[in-house]
mmCIF file of C-alpha atoms in Angstrom:
data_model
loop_
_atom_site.group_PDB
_atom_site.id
_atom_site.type_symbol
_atom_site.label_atom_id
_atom_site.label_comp_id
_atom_site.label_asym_id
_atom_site.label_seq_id
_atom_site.Cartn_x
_atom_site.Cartn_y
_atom_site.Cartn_z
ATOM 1 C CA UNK A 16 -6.670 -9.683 -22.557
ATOM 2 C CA UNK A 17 -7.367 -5.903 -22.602
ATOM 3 C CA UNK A 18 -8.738 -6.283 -19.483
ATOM 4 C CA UNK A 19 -5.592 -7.852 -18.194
ATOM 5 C CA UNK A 20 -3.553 -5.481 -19.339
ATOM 6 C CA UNK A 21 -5.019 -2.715 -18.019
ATOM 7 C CA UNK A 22 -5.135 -4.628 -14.416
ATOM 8 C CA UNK A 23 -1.217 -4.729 -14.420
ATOM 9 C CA UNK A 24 -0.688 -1.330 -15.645
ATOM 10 C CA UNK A 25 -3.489 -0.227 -13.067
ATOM 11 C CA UNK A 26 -1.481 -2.080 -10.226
ATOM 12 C CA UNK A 27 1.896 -1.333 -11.283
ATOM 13 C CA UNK A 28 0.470 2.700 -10.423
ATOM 14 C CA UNK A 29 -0.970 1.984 -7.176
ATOM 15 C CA UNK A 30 2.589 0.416 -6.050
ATOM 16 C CA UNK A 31 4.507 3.216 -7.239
ATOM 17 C CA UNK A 32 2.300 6.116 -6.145
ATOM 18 C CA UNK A 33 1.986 4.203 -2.924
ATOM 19 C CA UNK A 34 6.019 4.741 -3.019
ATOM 20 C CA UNK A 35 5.847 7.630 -2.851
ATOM 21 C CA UNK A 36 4.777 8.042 1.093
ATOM 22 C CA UNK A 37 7.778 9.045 2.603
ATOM 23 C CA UNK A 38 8.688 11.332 -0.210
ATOM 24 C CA UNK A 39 5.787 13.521 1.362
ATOM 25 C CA UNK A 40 5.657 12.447 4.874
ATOM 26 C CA UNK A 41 9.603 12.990 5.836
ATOM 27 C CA UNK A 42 8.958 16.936 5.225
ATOM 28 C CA UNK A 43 5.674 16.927 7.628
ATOM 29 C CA UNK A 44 8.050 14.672 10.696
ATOM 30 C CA UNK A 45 10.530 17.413 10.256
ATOM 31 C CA UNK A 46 7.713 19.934 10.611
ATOM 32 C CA UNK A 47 6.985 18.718 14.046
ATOM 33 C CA UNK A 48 3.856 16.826 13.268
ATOM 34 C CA UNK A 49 3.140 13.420 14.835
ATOM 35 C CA UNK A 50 2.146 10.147 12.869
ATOM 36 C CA UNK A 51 -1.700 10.481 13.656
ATOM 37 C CA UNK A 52 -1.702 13.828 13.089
ATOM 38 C CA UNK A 53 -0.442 13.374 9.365
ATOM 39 C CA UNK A 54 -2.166 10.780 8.885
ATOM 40 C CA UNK A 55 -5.420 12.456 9.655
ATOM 41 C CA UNK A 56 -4.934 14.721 7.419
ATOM 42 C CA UNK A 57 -3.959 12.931 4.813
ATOM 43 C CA UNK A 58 -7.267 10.627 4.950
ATOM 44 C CA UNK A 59 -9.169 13.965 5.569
ATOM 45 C CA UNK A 60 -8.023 15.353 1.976
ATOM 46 C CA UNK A 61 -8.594 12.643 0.189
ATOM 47 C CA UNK A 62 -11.514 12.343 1.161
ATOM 48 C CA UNK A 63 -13.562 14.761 -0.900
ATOM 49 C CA UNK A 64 -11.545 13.757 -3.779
ATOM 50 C CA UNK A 65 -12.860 10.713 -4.143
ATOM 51 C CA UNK A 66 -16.230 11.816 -3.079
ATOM 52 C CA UNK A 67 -16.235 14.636 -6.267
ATOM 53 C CA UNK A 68 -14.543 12.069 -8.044
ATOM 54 C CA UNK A 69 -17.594 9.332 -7.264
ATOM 55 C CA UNK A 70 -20.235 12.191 -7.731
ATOM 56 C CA UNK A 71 -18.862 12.941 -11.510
ATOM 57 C CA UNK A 72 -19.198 9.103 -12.320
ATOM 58 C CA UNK A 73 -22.901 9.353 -11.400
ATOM 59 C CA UNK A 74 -22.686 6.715 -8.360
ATOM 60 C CA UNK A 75 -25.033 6.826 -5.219
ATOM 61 C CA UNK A 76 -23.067 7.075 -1.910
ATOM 62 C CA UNK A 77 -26.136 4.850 -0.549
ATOM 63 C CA UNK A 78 -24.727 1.470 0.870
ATOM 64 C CA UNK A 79 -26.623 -1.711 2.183
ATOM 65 C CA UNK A 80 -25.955 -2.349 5.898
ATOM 66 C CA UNK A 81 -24.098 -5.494 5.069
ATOM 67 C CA UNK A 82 -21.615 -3.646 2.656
ATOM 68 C CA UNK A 83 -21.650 -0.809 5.490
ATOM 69 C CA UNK A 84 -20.379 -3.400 7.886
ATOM 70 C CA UNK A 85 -17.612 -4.864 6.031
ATOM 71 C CA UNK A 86 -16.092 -1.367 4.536
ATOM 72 C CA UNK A 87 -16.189 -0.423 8.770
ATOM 73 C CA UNK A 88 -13.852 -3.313 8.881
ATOM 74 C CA UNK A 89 -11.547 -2.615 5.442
ATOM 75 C CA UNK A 90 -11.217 1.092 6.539
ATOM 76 C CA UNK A 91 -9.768 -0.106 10.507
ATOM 77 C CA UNK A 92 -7.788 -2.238 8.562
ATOM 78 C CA UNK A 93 -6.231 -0.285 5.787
ATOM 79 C CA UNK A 94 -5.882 2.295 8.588
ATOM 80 C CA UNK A 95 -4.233 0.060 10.498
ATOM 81 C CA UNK A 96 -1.662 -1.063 8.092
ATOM 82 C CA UNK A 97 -1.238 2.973 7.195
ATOM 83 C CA UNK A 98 -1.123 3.836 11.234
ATOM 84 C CA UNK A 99 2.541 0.856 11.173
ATOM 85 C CA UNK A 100 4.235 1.600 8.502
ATOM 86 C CA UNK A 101 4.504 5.431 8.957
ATOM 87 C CA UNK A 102 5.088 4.494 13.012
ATOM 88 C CA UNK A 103 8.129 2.522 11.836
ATOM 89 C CA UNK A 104 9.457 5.593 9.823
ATOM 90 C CA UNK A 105 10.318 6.460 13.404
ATOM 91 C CA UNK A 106 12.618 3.302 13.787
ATOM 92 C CA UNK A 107 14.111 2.702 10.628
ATOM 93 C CA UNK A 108 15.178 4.049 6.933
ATOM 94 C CA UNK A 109 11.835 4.491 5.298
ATOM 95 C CA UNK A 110 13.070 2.989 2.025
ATOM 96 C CA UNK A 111 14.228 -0.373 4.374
ATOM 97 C CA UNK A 112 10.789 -0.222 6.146
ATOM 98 C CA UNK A 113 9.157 0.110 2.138
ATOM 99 C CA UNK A 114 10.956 -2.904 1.055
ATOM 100 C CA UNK A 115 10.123 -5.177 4.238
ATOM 101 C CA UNK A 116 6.818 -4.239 3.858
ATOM 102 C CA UNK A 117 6.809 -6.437 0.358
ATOM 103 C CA UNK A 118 6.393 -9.645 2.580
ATOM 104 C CA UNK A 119 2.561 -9.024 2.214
ATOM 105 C CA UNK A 120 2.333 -10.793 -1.330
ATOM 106 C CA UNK A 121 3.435 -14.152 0.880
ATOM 107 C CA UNK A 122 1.005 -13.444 3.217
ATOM 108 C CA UNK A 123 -1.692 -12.921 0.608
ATOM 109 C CA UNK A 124 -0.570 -15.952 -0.875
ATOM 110 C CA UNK A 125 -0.795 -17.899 2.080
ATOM 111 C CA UNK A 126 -4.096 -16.562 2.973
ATOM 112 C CA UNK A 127 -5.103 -17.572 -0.770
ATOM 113 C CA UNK A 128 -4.429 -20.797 -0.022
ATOM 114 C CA UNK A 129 -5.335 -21.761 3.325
ATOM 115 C CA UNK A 130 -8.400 -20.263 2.817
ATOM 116 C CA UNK A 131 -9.647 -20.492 -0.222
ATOM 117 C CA UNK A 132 -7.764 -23.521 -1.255
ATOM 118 C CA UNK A 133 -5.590 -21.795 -3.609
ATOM 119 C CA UNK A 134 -3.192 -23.855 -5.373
ATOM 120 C CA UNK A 135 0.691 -23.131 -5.416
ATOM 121 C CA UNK A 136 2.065 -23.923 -8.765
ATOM 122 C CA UNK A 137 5.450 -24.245 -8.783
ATOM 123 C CA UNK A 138 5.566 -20.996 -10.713
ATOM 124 C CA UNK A 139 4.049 -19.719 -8.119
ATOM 125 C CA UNK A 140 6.700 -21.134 -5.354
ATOM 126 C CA UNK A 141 9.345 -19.789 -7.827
ATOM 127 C CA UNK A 142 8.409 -16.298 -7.542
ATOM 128 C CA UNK A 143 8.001 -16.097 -4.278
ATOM 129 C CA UNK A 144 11.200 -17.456 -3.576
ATOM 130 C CA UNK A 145 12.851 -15.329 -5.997
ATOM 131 C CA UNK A 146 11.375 -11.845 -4.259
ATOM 132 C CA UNK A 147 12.275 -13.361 -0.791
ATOM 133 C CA UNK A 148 16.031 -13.357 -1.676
ATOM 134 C CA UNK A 149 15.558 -9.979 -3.144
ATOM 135 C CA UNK A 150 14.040 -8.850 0.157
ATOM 136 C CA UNK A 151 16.731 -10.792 2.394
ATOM 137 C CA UNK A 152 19.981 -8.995 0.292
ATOM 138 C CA UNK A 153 17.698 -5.586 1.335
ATOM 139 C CA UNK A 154 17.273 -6.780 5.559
ATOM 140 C CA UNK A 155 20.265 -5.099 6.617
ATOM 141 C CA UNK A 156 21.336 -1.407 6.757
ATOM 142 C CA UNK A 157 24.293 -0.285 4.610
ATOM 143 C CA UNK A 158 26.368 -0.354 7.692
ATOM 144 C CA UNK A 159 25.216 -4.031 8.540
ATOM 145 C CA UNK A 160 23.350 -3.321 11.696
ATOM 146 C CA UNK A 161 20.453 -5.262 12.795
ATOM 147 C CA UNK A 162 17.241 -3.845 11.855
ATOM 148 C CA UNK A 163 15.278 -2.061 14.965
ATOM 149 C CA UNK A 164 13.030 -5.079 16.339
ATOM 150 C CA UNK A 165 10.252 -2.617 16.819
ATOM 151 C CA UNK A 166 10.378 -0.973 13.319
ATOM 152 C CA UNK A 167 10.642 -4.268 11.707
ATOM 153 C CA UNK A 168 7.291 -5.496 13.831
ATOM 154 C CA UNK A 169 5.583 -2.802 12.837
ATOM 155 C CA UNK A 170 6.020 -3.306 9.241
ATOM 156 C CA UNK A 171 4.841 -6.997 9.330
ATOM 157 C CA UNK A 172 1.665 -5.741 10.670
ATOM 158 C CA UNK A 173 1.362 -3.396 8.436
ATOM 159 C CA UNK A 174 1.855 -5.879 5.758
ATOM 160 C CA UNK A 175 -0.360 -8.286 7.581
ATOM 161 C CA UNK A 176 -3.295 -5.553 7.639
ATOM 162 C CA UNK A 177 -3.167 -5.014 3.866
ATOM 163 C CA UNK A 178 -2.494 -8.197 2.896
ATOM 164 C CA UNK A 179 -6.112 -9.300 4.576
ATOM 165 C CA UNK A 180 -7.569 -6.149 2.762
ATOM 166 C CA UNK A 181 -6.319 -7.402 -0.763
ATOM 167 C CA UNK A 182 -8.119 -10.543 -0.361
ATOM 168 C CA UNK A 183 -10.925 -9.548 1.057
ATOM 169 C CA UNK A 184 -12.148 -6.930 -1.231
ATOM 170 C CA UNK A 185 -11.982 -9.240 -4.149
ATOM 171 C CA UNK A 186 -13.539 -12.191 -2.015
ATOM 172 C CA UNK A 187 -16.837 -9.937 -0.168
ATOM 173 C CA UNK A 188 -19.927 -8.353 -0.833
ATOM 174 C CA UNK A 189 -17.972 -5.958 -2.302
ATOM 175 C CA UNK A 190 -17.318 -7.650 -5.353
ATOM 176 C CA UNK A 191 -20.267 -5.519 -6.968
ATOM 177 C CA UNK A 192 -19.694 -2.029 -5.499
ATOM 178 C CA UNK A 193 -18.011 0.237 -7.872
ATOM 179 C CA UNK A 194 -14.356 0.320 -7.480
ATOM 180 C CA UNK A 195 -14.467 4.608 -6.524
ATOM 181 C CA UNK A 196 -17.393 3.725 -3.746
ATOM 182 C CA UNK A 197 -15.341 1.436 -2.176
ATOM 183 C CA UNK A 198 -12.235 3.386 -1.530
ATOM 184 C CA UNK A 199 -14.162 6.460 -0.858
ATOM 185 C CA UNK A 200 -15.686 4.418 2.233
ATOM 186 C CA UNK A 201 -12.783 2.687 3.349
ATOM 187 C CA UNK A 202 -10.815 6.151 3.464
ATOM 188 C CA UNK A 203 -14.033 7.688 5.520
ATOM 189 C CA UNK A 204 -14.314 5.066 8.173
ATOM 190 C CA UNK A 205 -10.487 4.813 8.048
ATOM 191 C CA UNK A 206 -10.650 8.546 9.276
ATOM 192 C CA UNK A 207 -12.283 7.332 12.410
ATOM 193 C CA UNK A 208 -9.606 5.535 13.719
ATOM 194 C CA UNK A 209 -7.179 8.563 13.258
ATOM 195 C CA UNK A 210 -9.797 10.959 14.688
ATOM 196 C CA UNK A 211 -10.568 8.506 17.786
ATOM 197 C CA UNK A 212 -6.551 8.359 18.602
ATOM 198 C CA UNK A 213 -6.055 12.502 18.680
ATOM 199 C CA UNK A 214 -9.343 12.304 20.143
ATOM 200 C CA UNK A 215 -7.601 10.336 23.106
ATOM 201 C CA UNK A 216 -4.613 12.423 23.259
ATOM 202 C CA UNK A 217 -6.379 15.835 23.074
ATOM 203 C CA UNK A 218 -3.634 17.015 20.499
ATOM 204 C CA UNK A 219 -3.207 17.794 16.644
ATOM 205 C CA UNK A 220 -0.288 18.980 14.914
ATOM 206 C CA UNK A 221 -1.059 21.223 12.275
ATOM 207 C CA UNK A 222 1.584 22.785 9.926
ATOM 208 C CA UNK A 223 2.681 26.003 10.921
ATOM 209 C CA UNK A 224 4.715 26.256 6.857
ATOM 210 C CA UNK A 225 2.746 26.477 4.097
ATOM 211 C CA UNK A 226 5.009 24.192 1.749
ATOM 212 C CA UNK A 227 3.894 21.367 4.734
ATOM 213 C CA UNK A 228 0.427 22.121 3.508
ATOM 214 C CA UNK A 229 1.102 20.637 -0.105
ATOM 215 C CA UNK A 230 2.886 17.922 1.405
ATOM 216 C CA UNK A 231 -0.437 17.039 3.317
ATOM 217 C CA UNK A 232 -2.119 17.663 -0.075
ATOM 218 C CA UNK A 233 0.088 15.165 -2.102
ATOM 219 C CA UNK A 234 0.336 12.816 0.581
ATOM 220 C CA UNK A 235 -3.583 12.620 0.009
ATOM 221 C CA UNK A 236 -3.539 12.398 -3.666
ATOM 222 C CA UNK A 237 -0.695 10.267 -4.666
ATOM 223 C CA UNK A 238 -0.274 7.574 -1.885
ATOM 224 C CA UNK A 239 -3.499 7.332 -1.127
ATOM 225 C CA UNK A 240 -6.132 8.248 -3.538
ATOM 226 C CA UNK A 241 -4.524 7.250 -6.170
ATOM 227 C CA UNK A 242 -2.717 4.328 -5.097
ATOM 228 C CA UNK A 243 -6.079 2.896 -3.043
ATOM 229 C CA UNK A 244 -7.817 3.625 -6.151
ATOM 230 C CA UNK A 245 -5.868 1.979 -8.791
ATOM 231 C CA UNK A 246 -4.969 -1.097 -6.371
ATOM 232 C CA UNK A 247 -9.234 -1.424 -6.236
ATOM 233 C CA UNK A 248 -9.313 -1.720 -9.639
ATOM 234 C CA UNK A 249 -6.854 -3.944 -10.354
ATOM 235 C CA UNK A 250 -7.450 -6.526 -7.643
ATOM 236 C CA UNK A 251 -11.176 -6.757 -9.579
ATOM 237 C CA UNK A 252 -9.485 -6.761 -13.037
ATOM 238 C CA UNK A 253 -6.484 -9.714 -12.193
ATOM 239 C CA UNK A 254 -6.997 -10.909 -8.594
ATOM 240 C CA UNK A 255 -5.362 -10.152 -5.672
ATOM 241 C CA UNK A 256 -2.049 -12.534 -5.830
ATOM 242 C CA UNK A 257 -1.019 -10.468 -9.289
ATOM 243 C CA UNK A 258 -1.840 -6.738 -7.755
ATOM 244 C CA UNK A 259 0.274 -7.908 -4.831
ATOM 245 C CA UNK A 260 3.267 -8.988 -6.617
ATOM 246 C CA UNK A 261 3.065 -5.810 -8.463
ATOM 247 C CA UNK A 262 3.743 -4.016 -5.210
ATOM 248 C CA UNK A 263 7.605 -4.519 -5.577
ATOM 249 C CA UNK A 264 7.087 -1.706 -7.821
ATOM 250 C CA UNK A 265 6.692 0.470 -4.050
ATOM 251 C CA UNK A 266 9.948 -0.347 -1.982
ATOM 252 C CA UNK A 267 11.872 0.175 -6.016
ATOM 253 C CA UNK A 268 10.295 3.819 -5.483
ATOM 254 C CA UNK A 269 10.817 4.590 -2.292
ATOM 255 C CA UNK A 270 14.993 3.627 -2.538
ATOM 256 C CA UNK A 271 15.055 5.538 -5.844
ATOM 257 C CA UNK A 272 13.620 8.622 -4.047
ATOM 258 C CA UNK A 273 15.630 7.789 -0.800
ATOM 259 C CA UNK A 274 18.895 7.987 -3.150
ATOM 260 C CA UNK A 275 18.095 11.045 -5.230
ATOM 261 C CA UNK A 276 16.382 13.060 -1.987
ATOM 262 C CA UNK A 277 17.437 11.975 1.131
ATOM 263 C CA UNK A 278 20.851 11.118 0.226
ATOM 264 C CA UNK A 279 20.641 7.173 0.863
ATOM 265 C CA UNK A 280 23.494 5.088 -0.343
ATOM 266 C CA UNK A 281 22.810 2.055 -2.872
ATOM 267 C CA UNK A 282 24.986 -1.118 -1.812
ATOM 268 C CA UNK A 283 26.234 -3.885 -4.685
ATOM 269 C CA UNK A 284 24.088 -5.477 -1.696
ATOM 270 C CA UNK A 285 20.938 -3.516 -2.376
ATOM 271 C CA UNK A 286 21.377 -3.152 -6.364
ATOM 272 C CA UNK A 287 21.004 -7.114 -6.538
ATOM 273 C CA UNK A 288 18.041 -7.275 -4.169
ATOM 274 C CA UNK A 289 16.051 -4.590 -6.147
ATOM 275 C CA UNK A 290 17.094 -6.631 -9.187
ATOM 276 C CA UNK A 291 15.305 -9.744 -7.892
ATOM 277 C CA UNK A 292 12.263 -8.062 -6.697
ATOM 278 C CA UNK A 293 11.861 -6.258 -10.439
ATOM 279 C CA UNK A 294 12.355 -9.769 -11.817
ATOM 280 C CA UNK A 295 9.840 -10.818 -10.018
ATOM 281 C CA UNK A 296 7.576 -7.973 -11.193
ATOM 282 C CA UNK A 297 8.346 -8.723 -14.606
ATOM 283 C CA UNK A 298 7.422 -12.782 -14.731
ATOM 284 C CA UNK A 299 4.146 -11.269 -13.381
ATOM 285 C CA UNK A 300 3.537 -9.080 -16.200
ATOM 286 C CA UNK A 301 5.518 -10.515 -18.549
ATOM 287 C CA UNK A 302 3.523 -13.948 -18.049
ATOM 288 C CA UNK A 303 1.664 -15.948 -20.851
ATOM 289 C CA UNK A 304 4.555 -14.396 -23.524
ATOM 290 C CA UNK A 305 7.474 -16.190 -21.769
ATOM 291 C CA UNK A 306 6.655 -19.668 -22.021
ATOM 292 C CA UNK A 307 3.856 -22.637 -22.065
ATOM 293 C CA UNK A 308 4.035 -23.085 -18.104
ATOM 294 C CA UNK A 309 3.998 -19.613 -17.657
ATOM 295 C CA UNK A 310 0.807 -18.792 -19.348
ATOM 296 C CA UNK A 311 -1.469 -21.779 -17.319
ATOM 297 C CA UNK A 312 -1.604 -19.675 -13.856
ATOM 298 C CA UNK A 313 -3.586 -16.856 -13.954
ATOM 299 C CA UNK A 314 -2.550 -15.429 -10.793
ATOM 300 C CA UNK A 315 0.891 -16.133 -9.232
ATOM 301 C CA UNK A 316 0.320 -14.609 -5.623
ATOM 302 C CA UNK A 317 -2.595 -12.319 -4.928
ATOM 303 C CA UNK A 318 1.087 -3.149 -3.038
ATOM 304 C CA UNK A 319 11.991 8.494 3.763
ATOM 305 C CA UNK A 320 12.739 8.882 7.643
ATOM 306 C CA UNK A 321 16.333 9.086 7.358
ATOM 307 C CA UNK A 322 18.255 6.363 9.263
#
């Protein structure tokens, strides 16, 4: 039950740190840097924060060639999924793109199931439907425009991306690597996709304001060694379908911080969308203390530009 606990408390931090994105990416766009460019750097300092961070534990950075081969394909992926959602910042209000990017506990679910025979309770069916109308009151803009067809693409393969990375770390090899080693490998051959792309173009952006510098830094730190950390860790300590739900927790941030920072307005429309996703969030967590039904599944379903 500890264990449990800690899982949800451990995925309910990766969601919200992982919220946090555009809070330290807007300030870099307005900088003049380009989407590879920040993301680059943010892979490139967190880095050697995971790798002091693995060092201190005591681990080996020694992989097998199989485990080698299948982090080459997590880090592409996660990269991937990293490389679409900050392109659609270009196309659409970050906290919109945030919350359309919470489609990717279906898709784990889905994946779950038609691959690993997963059953859908209906508990299960429940939830999901109950953080799809949250996510449908959230599809429009405030002025009822029709989302940008390329921004909204670009989150769903975003979502897509990670959703296959939150199943398959808790269904590989890497069941048995420690939870530091694998993040610290899928950030590192995440890099090369980054590096390959300015490699291509023959052009980096690098900050010419040294406040852009810490937003590099905390874009490293928060979003993504934290957040790929924690969401490790709690996909081996509850399962992927219950870290994935928990990632409502990230479009709830990235509103909030859209609001208070960027000067977003909150709809009667929007208010009872995030309400439904955090109820969502909390029949997750809440679970076996609600009721007898609720406490048979053990997972329900397997994580600001300015408009």
């Amino acid at each position: 039950m500890q264990t449990k606990l800690k899982g949800y408390a451990l995925g309910a931090i990766a969601a919200a740190t992982y919220g946090m994105n555009p809070l330290f990416a807007l300030p870099c766009y307005e900088a003049g840097m380009g989407t590879d460019s920040v993301l680059f750097f943010r892979y490139l300092f967190a880095i050697p924060i995971l790798g002091a961070m693995l060092r201190a534990r005591g681990h080996r950075f020694g992989l097998r060639r199989r485990e080698a081969l299948v982090l080459l394909l997590f880090g592409w992926l996660v990269a991937l999924s990293s490389l679409a959602l900050f392109e659609s910042y270009n196309h659409m209000a970050a906290g919109i793109a945030s919350t359309l990017l919470f489609v990717y506990p279906i898709l784990v679910a889905l994946l779950m199931c038609g691959l690993f025979g997963e059953r859908l309770t209906g508990g299960t069916v429940g939830c999901i439907a109950l953080a799809t109308a949250g996510i449908a009151l959230l599809y429009r803009n405030a002025d009822g425009s029709t989302l940008s067809l390329a921004g909204t693409l670009l989150v769903l393969v975003s979502a897509f991306s990670y959703a296959i990375y939150l199943v398959g770390v808790n269904r590989s090899t890497l069941r048995e690597v420690p939870t530091l080693k694998v993040t610290f490998y899928v950030l590192l051959f995440g890099l090369s996709l980054f590096a390959a792309r300015l490699l291509g173009t023959g052009r980096i952006e690098t900050p010419d304001r040294w406040y852009v510098w810490l937003d590099l830094l905390a874009l490293a730190l928060f979003p993504t060694a934290v957040s790929f950390l924690c969401t490790t860790a709690a996909i081996h300590a509850i399962g992927s379908t219950p870290t994935a739900i928990l990632g409502a927790l990230e479009p709830v941030t990235a509103i909030f911080f859209g609001i208070t920072l960027f000067g977003e307005r909150l709809t009667v429309r929007n208010a009872a969308g995030l309400v439904l996703i955090i109820a969502a969030v909390t029949l997750v967590v809440a679970g076996g203390r609600i009721s007898l039904p609720l406490t048979r599944f053990r997972k329900l379903f397997p994580r600001i530009r300015r408009s």
